[in-house]
JSON list of C-alpha atoms in Angstrom, two decimals:
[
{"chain": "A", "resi": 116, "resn": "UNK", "atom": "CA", "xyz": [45.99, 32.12, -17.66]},
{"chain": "A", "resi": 117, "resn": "UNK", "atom": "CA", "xyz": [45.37, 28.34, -18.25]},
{"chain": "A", "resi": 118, "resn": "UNK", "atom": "CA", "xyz": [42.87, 27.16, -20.58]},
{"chain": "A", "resi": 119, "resn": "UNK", "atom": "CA", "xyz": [40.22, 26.45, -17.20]},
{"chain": "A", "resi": 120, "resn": "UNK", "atom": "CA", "xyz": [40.92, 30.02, -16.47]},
{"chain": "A", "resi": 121, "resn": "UNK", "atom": "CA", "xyz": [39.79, 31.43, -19.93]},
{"chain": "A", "resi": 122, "resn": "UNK", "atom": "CA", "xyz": [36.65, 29.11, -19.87]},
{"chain": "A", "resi": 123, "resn": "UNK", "atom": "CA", "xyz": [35.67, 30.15, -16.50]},
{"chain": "A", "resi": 124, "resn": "UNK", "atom": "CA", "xyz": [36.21, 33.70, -17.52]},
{"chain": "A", "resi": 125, "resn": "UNK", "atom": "CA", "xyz": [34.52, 33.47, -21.01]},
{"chain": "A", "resi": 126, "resn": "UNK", "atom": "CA", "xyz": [31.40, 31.66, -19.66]},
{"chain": "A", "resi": 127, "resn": "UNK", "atom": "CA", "xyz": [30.55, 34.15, -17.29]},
{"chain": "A", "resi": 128, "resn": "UNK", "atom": "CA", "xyz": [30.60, 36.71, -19.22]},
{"chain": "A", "resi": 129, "resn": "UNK", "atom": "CA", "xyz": [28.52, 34.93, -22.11]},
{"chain": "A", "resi": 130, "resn": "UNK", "atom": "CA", "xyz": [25.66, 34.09, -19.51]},
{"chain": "A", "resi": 131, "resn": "UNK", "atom": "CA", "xyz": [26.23, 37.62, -18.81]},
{"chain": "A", "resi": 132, "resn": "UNK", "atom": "CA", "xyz": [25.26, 38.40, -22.52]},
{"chain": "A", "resi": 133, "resn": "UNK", "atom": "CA", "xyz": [22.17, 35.87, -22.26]},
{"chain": "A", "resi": 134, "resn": "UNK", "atom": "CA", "xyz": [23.62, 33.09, -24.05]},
{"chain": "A", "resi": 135, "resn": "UNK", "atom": "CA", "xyz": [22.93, 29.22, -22.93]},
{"chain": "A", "resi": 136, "resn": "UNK", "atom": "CA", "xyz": [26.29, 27.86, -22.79]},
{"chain": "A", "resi": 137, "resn": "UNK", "atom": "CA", "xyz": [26.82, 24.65, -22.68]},
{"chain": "A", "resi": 138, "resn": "UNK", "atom": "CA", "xyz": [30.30, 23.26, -21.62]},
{"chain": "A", "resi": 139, "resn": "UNK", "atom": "CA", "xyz": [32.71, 19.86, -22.48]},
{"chain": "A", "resi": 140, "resn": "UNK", "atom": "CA", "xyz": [35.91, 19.44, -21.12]},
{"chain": "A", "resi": 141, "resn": "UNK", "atom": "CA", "xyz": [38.29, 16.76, -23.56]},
{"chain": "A", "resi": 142, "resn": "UNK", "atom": "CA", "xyz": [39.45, 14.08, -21.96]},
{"chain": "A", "resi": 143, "resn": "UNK", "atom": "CA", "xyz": [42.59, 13.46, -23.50]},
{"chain": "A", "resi": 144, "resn": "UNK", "atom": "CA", "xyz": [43.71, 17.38, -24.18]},
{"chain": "A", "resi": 145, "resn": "UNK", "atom": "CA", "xyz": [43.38, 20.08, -22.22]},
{"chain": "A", "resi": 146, "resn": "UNK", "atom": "CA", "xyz": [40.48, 21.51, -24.90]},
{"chain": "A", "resi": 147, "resn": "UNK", "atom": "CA", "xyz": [37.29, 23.11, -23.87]},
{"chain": "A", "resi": 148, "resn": "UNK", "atom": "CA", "xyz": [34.45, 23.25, -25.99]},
{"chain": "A", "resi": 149, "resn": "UNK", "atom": "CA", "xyz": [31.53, 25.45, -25.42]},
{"chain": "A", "resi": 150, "resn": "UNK", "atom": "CA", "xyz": [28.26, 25.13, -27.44]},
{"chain": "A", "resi": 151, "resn": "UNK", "atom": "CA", "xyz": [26.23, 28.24, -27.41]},
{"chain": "A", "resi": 152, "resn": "UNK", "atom": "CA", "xyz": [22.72, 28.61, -27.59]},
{"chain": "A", "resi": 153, "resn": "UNK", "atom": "CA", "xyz": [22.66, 24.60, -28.24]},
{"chain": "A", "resi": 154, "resn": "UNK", "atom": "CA", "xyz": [24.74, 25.29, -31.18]},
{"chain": "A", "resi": 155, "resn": "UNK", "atom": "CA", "xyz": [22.70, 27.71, -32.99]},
{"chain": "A", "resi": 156, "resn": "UNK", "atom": "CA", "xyz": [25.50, 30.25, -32.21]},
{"chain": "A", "resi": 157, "resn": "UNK", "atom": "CA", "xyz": [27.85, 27.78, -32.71]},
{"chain": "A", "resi": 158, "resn": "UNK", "atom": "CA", "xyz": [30.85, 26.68, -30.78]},
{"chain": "A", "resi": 159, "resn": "UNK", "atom": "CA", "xyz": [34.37, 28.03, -29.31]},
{"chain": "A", "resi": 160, "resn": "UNK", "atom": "CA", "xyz": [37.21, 25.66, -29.00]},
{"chain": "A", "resi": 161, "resn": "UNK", "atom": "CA", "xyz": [39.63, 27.01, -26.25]},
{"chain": "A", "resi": 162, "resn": "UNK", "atom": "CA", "xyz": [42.67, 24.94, -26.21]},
{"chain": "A", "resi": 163, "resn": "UNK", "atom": "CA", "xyz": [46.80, 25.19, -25.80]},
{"chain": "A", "resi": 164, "resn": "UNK", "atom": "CA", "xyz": [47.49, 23.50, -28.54]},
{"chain": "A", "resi": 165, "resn": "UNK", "atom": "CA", "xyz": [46.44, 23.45, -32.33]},
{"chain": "A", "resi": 166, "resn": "UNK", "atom": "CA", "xyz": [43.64, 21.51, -32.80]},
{"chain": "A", "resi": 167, "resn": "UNK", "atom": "CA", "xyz": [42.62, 18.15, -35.01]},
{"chain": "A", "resi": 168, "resn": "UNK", "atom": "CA", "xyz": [41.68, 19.06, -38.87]},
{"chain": "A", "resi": 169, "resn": "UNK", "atom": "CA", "xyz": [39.08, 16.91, -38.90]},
{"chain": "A", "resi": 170, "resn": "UNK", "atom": "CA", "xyz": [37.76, 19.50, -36.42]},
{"chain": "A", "resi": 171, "resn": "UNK", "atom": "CA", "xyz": [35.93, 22.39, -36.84]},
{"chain": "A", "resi": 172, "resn": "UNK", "atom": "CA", "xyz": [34.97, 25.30, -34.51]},
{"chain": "A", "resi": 173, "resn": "UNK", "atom": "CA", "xyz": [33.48, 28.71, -35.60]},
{"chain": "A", "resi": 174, "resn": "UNK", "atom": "CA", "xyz": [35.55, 30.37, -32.67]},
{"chain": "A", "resi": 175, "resn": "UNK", "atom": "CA", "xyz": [39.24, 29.34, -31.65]},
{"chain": "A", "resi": 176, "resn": "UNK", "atom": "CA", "xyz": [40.92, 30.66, -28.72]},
{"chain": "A", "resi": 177, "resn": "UNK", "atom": "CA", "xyz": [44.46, 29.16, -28.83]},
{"chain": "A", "resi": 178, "resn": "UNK", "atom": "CA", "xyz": [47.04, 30.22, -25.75]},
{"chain": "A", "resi": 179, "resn": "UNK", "atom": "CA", "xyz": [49.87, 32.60, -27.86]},
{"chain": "A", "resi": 180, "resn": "UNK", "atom": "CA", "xyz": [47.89, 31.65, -31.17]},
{"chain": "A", "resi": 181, "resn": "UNK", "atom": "CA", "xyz": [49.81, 33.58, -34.05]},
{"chain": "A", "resi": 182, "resn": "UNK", "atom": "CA", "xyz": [48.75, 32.92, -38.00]},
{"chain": "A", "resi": 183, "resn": "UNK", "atom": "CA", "xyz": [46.10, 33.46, -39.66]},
{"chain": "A", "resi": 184, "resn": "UNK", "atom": "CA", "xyz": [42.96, 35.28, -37.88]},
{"chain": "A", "resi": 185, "resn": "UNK", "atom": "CA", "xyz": [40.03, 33.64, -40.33]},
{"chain": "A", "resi": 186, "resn": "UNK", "atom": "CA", "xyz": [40.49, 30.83, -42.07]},
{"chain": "A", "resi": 187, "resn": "UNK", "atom": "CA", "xyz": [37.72, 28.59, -44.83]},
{"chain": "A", "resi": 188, "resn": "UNK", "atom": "CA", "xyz": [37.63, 24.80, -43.54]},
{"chain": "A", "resi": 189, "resn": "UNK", "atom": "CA", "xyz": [35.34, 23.09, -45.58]},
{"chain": "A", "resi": 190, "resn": "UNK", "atom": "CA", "xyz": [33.11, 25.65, -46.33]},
{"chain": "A", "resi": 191, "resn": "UNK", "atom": "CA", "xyz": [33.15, 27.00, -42.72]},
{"chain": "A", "resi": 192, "resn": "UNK", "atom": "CA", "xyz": [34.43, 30.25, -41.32]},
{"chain": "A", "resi": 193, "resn": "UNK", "atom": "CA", "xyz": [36.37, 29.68, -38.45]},
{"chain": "A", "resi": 194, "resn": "UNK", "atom": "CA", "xyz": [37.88, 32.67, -36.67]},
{"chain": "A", "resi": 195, "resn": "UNK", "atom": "CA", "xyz": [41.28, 32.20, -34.40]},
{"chain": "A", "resi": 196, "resn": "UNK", "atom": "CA", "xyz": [42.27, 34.38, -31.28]},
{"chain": "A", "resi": 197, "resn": "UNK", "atom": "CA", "xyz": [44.57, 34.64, -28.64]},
{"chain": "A", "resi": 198, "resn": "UNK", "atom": "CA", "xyz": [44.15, 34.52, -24.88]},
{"chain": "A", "resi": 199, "resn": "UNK", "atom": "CA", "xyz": [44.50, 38.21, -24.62]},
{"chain": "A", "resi": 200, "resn": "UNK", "atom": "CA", "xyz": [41.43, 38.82, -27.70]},
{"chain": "A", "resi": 201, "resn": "UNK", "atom": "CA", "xyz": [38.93, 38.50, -25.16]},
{"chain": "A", "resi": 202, "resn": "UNK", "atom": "CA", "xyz": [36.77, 41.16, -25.89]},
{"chain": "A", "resi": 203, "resn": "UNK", "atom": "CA", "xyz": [36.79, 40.08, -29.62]},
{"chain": "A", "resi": 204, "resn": "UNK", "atom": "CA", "xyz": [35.64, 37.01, -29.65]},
{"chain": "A", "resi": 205, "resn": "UNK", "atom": "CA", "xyz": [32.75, 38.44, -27.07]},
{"chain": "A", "resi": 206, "resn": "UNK", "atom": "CA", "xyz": [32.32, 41.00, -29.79]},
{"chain": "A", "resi": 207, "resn": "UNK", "atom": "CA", "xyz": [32.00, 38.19, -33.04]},
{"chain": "A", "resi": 208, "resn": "UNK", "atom": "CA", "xyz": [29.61, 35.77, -30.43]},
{"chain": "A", "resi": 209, "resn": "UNK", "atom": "CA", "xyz": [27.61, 38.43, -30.16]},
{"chain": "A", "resi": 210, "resn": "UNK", "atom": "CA", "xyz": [27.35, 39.43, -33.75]},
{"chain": "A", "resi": 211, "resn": "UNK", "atom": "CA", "xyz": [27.31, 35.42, -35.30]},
{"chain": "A", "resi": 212, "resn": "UNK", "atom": "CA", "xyz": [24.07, 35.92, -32.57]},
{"chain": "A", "resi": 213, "resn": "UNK", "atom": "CA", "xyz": [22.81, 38.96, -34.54]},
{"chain": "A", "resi": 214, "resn": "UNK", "atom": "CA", "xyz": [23.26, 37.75, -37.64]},
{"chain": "A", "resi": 215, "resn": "UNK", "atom": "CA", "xyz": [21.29, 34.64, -37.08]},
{"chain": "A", "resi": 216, "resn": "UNK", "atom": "CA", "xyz": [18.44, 36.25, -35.67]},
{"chain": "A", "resi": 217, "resn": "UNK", "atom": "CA", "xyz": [18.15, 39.03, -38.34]},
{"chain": "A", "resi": 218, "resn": "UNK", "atom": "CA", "xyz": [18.46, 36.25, -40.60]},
{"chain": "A", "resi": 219, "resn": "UNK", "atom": "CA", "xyz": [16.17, 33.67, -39.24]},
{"chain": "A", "resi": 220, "resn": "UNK", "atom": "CA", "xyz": [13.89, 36.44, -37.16]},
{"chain": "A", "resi": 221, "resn": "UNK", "atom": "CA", "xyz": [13.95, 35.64, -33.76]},
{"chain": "A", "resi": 222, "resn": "UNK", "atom": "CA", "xyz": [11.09, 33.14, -33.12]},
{"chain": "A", "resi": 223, "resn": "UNK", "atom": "CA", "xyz": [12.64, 30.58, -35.76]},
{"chain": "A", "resi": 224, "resn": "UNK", "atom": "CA", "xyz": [16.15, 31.13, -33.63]},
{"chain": "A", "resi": 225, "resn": "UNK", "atom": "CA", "xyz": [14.40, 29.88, -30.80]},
{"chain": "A", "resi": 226, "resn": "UNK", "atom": "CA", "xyz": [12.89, 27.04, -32.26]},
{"chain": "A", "resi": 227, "resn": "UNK", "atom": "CA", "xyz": [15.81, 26.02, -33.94]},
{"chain": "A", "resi": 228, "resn": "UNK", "atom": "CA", "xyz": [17.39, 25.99, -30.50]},
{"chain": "A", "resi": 229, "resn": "UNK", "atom": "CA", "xyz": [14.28, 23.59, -29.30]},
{"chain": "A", "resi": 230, "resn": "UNK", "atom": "CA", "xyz": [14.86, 21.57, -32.27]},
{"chain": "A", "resi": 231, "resn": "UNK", "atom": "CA", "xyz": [18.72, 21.12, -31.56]},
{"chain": "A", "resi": 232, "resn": "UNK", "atom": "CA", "xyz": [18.03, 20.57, -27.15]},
{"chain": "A", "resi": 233, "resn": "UNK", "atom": "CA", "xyz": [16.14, 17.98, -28.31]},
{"chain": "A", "resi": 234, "resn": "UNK", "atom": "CA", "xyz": [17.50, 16.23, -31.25]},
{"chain": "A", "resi": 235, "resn": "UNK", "atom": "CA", "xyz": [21.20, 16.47, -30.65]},
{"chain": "A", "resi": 236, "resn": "UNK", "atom": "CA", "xyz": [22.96, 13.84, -28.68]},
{"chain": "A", "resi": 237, "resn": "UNK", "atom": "CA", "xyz": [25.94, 15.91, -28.37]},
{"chain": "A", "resi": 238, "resn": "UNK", "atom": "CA", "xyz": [24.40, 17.54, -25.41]},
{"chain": "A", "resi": 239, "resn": "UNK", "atom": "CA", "xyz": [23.86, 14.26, -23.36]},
{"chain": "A", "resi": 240, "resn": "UNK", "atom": "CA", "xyz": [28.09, 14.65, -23.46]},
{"chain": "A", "resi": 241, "resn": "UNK", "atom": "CA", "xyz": [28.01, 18.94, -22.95]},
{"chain": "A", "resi": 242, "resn": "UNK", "atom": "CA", "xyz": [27.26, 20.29, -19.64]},
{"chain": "A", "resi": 243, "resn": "UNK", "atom": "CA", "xyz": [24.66, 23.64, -19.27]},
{"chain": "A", "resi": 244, "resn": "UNK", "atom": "CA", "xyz": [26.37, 25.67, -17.35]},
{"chain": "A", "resi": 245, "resn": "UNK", "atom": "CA", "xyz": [24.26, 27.64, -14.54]},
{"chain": "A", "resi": 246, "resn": "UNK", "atom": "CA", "xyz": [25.77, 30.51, -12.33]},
{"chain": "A", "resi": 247, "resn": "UNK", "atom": "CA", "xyz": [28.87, 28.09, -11.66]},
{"chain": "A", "resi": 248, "resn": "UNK", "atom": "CA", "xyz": [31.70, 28.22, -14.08]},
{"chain": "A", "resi": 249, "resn": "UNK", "atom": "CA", "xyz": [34.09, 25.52, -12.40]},
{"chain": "A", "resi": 250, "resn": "UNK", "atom": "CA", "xyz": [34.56, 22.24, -13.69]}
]
């Protein structure tokens, strides 16, 4: 399974879940970056290589990714996986998800989600992704 594949796979099942997923293929790498729920659920980095430190993703999917499984960047969480930890990193989306919206309650989720569709540039660059997963 190629990075594509994994996307394609991932997203479907996300919409599945009710997310808004939002999609950005790099142009210089093979890296996919999904935003989900414009952000407030934050983002998954799926990639074949290791990624730029500068960087930071809450969720990492790395093709035969071995080392450490949660690592502090900056005073971020980020969580790493392997192509085959599908259903794990469906299983921590869904709780970051939770979380928030125990957290926040669920009408200030959704308006932080208004606030970010239309505030954030970065998704004049990201693609919503409908019912079609391809590229």
């Amino acid at each position: 399974m190629d990075s594509n594949n994994m996307a394609d796979t991932l997203i479907k099942s996300l919409l599945n879940m009710g997310f808004i997923v939002h999609r950005y293929n790099a142009h210089s790498t093979s890296s996919i970056y999904l935003k989900l729920d414009y952000g407030v659920a934050c983002g998954i980095r799926i990639a074949d290589h290791p990624g730029k430190k500068k960087y930071r993703y809450r969720f990492n999917i790395i093709k035969n990714y071995e080392g450490d499984k949660v690592i502090l960047k900056n005073g971020l969480i980020c969580y790493f996986y392997d192509f085959n930890e599908l259903e794990n990193v469906l299983k921590a989306v869904q709780e970051e998800k939770q979380n928030k919206i125990k957290k926040y309650g669920l009408n200030n989720y959704k308006l932080y989600m208004q606030s970010e569709k239309e505030e954030n540039d970065l998704f004049k660059r990201f693609k919503q992704v409908k019912g079609e997963t391809s590229k």
